[in-house]
Short mmCIF file of C-alpha atoms in Angstrom, two decimals:
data_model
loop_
_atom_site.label_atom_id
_atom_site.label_comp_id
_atom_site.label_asym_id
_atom_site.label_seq_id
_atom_site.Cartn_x
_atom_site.Cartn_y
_atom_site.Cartn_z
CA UNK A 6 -80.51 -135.80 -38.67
CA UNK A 7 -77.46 -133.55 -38.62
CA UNK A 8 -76.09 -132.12 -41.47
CA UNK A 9 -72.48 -133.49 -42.75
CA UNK A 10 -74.25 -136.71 -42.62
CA UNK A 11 -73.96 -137.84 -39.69
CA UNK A 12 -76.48 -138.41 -36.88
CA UNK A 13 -77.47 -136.69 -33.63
CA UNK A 14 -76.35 -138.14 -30.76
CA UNK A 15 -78.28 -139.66 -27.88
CA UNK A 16 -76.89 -137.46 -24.97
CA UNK A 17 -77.54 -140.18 -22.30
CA UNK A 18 -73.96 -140.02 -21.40
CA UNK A 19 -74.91 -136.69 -19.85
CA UNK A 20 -76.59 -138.82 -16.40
CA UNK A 21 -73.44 -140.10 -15.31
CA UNK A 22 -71.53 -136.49 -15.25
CA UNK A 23 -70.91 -134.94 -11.87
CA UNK A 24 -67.97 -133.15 -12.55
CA UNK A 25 -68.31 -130.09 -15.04
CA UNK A 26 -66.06 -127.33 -16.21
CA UNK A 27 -67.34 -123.87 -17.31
CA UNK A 28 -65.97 -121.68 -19.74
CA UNK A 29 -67.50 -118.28 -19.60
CA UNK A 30 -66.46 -116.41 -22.44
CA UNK A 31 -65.23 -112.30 -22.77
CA UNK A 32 -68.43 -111.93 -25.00
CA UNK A 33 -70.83 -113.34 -22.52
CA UNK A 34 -69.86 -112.18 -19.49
CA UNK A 35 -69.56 -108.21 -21.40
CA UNK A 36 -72.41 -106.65 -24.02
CA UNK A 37 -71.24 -104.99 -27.35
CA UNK A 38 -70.34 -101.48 -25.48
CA UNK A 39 -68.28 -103.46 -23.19
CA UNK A 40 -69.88 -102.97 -20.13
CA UNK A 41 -70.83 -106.02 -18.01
CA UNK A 42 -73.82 -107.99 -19.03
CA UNK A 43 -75.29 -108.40 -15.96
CA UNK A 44 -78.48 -110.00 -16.81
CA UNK A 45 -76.19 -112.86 -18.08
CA UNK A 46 -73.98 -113.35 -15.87
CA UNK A 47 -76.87 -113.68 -12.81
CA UNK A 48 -78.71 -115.95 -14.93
CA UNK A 49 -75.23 -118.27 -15.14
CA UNK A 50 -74.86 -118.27 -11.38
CA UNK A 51 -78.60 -118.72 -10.84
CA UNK A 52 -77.56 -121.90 -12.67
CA UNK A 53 -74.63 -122.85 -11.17
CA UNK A 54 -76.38 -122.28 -7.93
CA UNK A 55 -79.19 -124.70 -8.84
CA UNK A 56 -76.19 -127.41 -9.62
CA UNK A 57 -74.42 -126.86 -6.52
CA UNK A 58 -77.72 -127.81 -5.26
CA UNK A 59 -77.97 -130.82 -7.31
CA UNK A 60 -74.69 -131.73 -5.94
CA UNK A 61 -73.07 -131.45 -9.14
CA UNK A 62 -68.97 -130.48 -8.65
CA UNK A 63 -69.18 -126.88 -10.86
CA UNK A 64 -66.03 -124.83 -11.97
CA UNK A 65 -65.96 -121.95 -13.69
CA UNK A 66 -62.82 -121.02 -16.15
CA UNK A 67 -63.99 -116.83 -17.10
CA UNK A 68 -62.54 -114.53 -19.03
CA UNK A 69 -63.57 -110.87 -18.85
CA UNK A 70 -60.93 -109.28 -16.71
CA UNK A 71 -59.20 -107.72 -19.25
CA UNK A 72 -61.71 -105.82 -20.78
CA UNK A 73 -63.19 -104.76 -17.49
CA UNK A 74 -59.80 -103.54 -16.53
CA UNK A 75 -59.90 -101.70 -19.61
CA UNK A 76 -63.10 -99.65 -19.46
CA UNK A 77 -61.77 -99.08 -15.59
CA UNK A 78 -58.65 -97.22 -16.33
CA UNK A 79 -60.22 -95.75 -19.66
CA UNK A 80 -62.42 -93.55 -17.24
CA UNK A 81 -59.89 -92.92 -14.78
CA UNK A 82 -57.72 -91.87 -17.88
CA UNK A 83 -60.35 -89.90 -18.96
CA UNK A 84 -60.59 -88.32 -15.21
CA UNK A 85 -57.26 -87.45 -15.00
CA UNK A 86 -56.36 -85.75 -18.46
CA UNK A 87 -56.36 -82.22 -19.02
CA UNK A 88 -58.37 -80.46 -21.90
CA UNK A 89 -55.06 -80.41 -23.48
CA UNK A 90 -54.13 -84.10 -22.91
CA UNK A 91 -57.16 -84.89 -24.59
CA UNK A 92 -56.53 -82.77 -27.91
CA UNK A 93 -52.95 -85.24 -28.17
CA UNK A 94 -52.95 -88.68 -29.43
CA UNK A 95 -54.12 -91.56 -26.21
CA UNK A 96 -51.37 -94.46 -26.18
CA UNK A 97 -52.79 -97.72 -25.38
CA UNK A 98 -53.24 -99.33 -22.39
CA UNK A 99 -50.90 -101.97 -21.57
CA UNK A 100 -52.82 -105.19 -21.21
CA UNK A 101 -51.10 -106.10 -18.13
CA UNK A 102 -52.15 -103.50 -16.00
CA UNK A 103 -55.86 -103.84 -17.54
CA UNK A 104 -55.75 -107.67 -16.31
CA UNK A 105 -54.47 -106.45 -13.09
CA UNK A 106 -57.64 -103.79 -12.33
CA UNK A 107 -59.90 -106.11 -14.12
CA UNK A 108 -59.63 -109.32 -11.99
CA UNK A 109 -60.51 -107.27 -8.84
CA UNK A 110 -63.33 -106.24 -10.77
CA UNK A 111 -64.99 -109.46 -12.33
CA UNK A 112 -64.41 -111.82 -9.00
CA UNK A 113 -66.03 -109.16 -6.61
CA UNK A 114 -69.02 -108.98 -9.04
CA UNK A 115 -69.03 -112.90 -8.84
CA UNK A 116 -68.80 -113.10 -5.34
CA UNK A 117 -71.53 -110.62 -4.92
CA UNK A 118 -73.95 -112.34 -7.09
CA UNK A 119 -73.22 -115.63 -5.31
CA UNK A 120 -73.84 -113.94 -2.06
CA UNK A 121 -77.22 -113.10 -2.75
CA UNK A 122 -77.71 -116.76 -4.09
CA UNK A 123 -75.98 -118.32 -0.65
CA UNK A 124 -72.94 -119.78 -2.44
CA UNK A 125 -69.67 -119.40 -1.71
CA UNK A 126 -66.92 -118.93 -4.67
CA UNK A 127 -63.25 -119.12 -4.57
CA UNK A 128 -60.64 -117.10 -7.04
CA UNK A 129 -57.57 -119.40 -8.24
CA UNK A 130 -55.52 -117.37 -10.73
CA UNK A 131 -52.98 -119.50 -12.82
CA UNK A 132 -49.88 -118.69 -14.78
CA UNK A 133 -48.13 -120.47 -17.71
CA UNK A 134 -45.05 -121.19 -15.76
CA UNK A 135 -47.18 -122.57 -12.69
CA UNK A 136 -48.72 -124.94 -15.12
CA UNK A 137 -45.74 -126.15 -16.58
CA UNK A 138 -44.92 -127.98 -12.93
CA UNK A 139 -46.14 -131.19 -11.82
CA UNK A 140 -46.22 -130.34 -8.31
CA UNK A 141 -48.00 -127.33 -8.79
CA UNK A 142 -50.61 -129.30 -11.03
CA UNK A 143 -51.07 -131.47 -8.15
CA UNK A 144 -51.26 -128.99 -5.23
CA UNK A 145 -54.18 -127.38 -7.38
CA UNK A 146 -55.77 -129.91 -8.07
CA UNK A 147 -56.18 -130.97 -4.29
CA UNK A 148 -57.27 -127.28 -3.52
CA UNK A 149 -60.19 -127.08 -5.85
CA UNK A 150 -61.27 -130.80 -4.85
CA UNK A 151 -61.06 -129.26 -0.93
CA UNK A 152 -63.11 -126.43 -2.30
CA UNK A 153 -65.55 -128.41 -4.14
CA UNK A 154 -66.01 -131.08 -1.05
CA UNK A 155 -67.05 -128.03 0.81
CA UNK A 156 -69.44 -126.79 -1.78
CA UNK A 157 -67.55 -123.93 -2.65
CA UNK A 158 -67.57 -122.66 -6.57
CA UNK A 159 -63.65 -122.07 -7.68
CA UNK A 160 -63.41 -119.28 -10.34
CA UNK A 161 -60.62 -119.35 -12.12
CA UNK A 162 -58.43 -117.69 -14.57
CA UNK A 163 -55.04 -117.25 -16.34
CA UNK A 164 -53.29 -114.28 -14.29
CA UNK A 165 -52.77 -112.77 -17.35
CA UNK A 166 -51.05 -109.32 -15.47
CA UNK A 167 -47.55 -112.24 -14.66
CA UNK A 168 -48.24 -114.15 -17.40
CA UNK A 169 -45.79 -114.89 -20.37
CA UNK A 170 -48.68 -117.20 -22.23
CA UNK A 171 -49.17 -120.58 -22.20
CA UNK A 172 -52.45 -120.52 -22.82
CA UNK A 173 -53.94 -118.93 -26.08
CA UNK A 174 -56.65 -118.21 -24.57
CA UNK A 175 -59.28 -119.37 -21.44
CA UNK A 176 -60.79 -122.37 -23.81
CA UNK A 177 -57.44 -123.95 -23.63
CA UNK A 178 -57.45 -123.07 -20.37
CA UNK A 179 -60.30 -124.93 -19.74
CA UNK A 180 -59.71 -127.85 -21.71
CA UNK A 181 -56.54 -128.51 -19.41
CA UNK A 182 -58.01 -127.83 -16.66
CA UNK A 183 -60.43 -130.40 -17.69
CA UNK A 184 -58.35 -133.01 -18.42
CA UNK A 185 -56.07 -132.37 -14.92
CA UNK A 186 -59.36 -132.47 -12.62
CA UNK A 187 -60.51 -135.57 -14.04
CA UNK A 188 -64.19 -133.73 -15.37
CA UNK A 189 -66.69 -135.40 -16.70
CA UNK A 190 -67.87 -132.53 -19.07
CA UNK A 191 -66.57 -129.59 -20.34
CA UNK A 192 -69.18 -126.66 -21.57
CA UNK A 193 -67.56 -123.55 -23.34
CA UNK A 194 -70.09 -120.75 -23.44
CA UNK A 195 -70.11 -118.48 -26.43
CA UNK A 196 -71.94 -115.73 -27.49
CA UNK A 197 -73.65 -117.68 -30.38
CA UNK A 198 -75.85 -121.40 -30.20
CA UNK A 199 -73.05 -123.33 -31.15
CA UNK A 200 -70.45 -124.70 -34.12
CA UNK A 201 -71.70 -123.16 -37.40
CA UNK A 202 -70.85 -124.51 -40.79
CA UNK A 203 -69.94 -121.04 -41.81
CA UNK A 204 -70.52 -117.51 -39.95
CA UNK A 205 -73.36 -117.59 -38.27
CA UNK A 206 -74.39 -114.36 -39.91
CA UNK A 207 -74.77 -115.99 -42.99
CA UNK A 208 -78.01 -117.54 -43.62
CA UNK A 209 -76.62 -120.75 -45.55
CA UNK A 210 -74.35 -121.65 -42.22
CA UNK A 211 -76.04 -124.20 -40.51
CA UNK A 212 -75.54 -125.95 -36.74
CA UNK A 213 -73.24 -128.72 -36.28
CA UNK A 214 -75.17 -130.80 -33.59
CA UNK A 215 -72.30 -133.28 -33.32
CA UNK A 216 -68.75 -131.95 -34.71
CA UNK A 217 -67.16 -135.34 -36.35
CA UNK A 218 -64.02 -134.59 -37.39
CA UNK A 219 -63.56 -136.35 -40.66
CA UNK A 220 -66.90 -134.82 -41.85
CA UNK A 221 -66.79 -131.91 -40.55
CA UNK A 222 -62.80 -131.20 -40.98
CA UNK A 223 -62.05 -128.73 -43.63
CA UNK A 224 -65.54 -128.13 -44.73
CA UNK A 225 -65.99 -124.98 -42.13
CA UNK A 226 -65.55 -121.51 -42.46
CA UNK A 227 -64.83 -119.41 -39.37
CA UNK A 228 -66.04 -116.54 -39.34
CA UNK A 229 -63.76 -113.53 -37.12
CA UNK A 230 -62.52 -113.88 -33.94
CA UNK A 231 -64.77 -112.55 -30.92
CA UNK A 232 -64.92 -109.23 -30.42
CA UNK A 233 -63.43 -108.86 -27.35
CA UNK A 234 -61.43 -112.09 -26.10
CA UNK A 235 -58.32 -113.34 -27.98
CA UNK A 236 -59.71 -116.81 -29.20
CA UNK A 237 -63.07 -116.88 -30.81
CA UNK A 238 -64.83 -120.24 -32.25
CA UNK A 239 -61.53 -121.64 -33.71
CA UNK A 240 -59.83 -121.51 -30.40
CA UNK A 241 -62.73 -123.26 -28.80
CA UNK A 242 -62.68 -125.82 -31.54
CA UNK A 243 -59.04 -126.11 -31.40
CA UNK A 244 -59.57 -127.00 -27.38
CA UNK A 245 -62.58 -128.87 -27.68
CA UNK A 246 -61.44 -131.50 -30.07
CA UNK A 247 -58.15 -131.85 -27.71
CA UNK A 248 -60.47 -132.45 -24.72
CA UNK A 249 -62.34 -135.00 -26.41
CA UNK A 250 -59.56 -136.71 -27.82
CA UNK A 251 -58.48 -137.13 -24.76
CA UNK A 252 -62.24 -138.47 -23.42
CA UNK A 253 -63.66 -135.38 -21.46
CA UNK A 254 -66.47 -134.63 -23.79
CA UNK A 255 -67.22 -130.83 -24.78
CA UNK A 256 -70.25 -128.92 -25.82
CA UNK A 257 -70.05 -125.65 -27.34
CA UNK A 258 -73.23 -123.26 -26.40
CA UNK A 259 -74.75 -119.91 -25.92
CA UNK A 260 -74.36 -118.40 -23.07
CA UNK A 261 -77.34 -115.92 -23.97
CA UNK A 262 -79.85 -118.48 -22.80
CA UNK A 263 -80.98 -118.17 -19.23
CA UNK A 264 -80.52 -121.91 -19.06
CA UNK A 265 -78.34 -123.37 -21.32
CA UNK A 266 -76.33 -125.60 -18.65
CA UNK A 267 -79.22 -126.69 -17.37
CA UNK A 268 -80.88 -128.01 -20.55
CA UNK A 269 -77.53 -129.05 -21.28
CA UNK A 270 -77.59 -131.67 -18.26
CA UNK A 271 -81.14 -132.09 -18.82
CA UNK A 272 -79.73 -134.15 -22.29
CA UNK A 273 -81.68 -131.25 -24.35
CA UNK A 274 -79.96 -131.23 -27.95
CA UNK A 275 -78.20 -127.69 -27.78
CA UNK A 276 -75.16 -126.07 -29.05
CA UNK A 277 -72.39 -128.46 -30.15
CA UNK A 278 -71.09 -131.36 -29.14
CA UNK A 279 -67.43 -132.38 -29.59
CA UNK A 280 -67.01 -136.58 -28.31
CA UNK A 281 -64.34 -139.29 -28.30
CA UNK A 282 -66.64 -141.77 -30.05
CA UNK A 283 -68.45 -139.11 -32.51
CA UNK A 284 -67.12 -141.39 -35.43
CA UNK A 285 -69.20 -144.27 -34.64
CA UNK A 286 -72.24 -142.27 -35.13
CA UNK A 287 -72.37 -141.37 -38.79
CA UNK A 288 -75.81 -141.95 -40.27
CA UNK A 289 -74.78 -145.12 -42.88
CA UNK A 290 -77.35 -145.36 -45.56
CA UNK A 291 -80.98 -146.00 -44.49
CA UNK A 292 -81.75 -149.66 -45.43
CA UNK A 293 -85.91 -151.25 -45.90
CA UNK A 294 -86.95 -153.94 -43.02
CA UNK A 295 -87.47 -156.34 -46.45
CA UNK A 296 -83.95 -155.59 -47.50
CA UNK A 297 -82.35 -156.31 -44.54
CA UNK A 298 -84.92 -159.37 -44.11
CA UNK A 299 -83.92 -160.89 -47.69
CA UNK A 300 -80.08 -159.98 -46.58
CA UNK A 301 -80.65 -162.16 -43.74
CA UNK A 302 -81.89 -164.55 -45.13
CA UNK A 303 -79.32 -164.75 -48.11
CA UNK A 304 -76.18 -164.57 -45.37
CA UNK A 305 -78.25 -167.69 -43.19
CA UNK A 306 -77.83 -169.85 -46.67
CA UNK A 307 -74.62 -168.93 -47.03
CA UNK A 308 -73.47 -169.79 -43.17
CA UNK A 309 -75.37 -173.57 -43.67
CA UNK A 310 -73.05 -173.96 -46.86
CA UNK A 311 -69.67 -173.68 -44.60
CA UNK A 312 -68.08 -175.94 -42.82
CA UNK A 313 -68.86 -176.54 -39.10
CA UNK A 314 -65.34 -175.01 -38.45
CA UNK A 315 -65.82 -172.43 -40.53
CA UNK A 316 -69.02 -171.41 -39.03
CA UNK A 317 -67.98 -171.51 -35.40
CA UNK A 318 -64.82 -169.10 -36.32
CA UNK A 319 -67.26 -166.90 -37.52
CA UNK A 320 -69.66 -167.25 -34.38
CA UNK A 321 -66.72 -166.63 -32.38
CA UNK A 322 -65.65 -163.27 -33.93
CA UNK A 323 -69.10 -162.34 -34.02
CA UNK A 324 -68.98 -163.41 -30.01
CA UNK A 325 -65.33 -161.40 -29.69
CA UNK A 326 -67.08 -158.09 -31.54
CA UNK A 327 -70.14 -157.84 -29.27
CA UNK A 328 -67.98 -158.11 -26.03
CA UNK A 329 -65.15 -155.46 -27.14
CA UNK A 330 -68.23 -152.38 -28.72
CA UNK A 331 -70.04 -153.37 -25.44
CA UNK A 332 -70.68 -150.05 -24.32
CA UNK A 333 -71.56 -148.72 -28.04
CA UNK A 334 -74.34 -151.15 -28.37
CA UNK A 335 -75.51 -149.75 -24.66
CA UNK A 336 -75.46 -146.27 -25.74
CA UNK A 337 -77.02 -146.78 -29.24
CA UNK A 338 -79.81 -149.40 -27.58
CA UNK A 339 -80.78 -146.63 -24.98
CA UNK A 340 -81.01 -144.01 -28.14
CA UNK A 341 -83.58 -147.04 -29.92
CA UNK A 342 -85.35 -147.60 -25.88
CA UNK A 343 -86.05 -143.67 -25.75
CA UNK A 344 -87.23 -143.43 -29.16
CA UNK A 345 -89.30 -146.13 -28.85
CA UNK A 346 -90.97 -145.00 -25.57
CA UNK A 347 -91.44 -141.75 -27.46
CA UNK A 348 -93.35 -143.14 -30.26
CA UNK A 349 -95.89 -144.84 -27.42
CA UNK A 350 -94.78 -148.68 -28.15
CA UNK A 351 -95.86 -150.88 -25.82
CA UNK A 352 -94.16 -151.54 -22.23
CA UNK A 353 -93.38 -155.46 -22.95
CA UNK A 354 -92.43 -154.46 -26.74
CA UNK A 355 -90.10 -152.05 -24.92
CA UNK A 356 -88.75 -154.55 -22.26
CA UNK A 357 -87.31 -157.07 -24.98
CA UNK A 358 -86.36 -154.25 -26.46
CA UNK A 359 -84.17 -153.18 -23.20
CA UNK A 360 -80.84 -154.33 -23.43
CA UNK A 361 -79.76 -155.36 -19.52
CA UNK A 362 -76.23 -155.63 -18.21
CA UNK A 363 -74.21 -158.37 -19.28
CA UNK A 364 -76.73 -158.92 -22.01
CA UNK A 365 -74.17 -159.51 -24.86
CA UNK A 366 -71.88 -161.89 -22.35
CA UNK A 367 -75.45 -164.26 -22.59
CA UNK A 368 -75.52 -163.86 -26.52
CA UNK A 369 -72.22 -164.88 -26.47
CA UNK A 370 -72.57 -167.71 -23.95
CA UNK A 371 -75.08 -168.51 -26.59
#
């Protein structure tokens, strides 16, 4: 169980996705000197390369063009200052003109790691004015889904050098993007496992499997911002809870592990997961099989008292209740099915077990 009190989730909903949205984030995609991690970012399109094979629809929303613009112009900077230039002050760079050097520099390392893997990738930049328009949403929209029919990766990102910002940062970025194409996940990689309940540094913080808002709301400590990009784990909070609200689900992970998509569409329990109907899996208090046997038997007393009117309003609400939580019962009877075939029940014990389609229509026929 999950601390906050709630429970871990049974991931099944993870089989029907087909549609996913990747967030790489400044911190994975660079290591701490700021030079590009490029261990991790060929193990991420070693994965997305294995989903395009699956067939899975795979964008990528990546940050990191700023900073490689930055160590870019720092060295030609460096190149082109005298020994006296470099006894004065050094202004800052303007972040513009890093973005500007720096998306040359991150999509022609993607699209020479995809090369060697046989996929093809595709660079969409997007601005906060573009977004703002309808038609614009639209015409991008139908460009990626050309893209994607044709098995072609789109990488995209803010075009932060014409920018005026929109977008706090790429998580929000991604979350509308998200919501726009219709996705049926959204993963934002970070350079830690997941959503801590303080920093992760400190030893008493401990991983949110499933963020639930009203447990979890108020009772976390962020820790700072990354070190690098502009958001850090509030801005991905911030943008996953608006993605799920809006029923694309979100999981926050590490984008240090070699294979954290994959065990993340495998339904492996990793990093954090941020869903519409999180609330309706808080742990309630663990009751006895004699309890609830004795309860049952007190209520079936109680029901023969009533009047036969009485007792078929209550059937019927009963009847009304299992029809309109349909779907919760089906995801919370596949969490009891797997469970059950882990603990080596029996097949038949399993089958009645097995709730089939249309199941609570017959109960309610009933």
């Amino acid at each position: 169980m999950m601390n906050g009190g709630a429970a871990e989730t049974p991931r099944t909903f993870v089989k029907e996705v087909k549609r996913i949205v990747i967030k790489v984030g400044t911190a994975v995609v660079t290591r701490g000197d700021g030079r590009l991690a490029l261990g991790r970012l060929g193990a991420l399109c070693e994965q997305i390369k294995e989903l395009n094979y699956q067939h899975y629809e795979v964008i990528v929303v990546t940050s990191g063009a700023v900073g490689l613009g930055r160590q870019r112009l720092k060295y030609r900077q460096l190149v082109n200052s005298s020994f006296a230039d470099l006894q004065k002050p050094q202004d800052g760079l303007d972040g513009k003109a890093c973005a500007a050097v720096g998306q040359n520099c991150i999509m022609a390392l993607y699209d020479t790691l995809f090369s060697q893997l046989d996929v093809t990738s595709a660079q969409l930049l997007v601005t906060d004015s573009d977004f703002r328009d309808k038609e614009f949403r639209k015409q991008l929209k139908h460009t990626i889904e050309s893209l994607m029919s044709l098995r072609v990766v789109p990488i995209i990102n803010e075009n932060d050098a014409d920018s005026s910002g929109i977008f706090w940062d790429n998580d929000s970025l991604a979350a509308l993007l998200a919501l726009e194409l219709n996705a049926d996940l959204l993963v934002l990689l970070s350079d830690v496992e997941g959503l801590y309940s303080g920093p992760p540094s400190d030893p008493e913080s401990k991983l949110i499997r499933t963020y639930i808002e009203r447990v979890h709301l108020g009772g976390i400590t962020f820790g700072d911002k990354s070190r690098l990009g502009r958001g850090g784990m509030t801005a991905k909070v911030k943008a996953a809870v608006m993605a799920a609200k809006a029923g694309v689900p979100v999981i926050i992970t590490s984008g240090f592990d070699p294979e954290s998509i994959l065990k993340v569409l495998q339904g492996d329990d990793v990093g954090t997961l941020f869903h519409r109907d999180a609330h309706l899996w808080v742990k309630t208090k663990e009751t006895g099989a004699r309890d609830m046997a004795v309860a049952a038997r007190e209520c079936s007393r109680r029901l023969q008292a009533l009047s036969s009117e009485d007792r078929k309003k209550i059937l019927l609400d009963i009847a009304n209740a299992l029809e309109a939580n349909e779907k919760v019962i089906k995801v919370e009877n596949e969490a009891d099915v797997a469970a059950a075939e882990q603990a080596g029940m029996e097949k038949s014990l399993i089958a009645r077990l097995a709730l089939k389609p249309g199941k609570a229509r017959q109960c309610c026929a009933a």
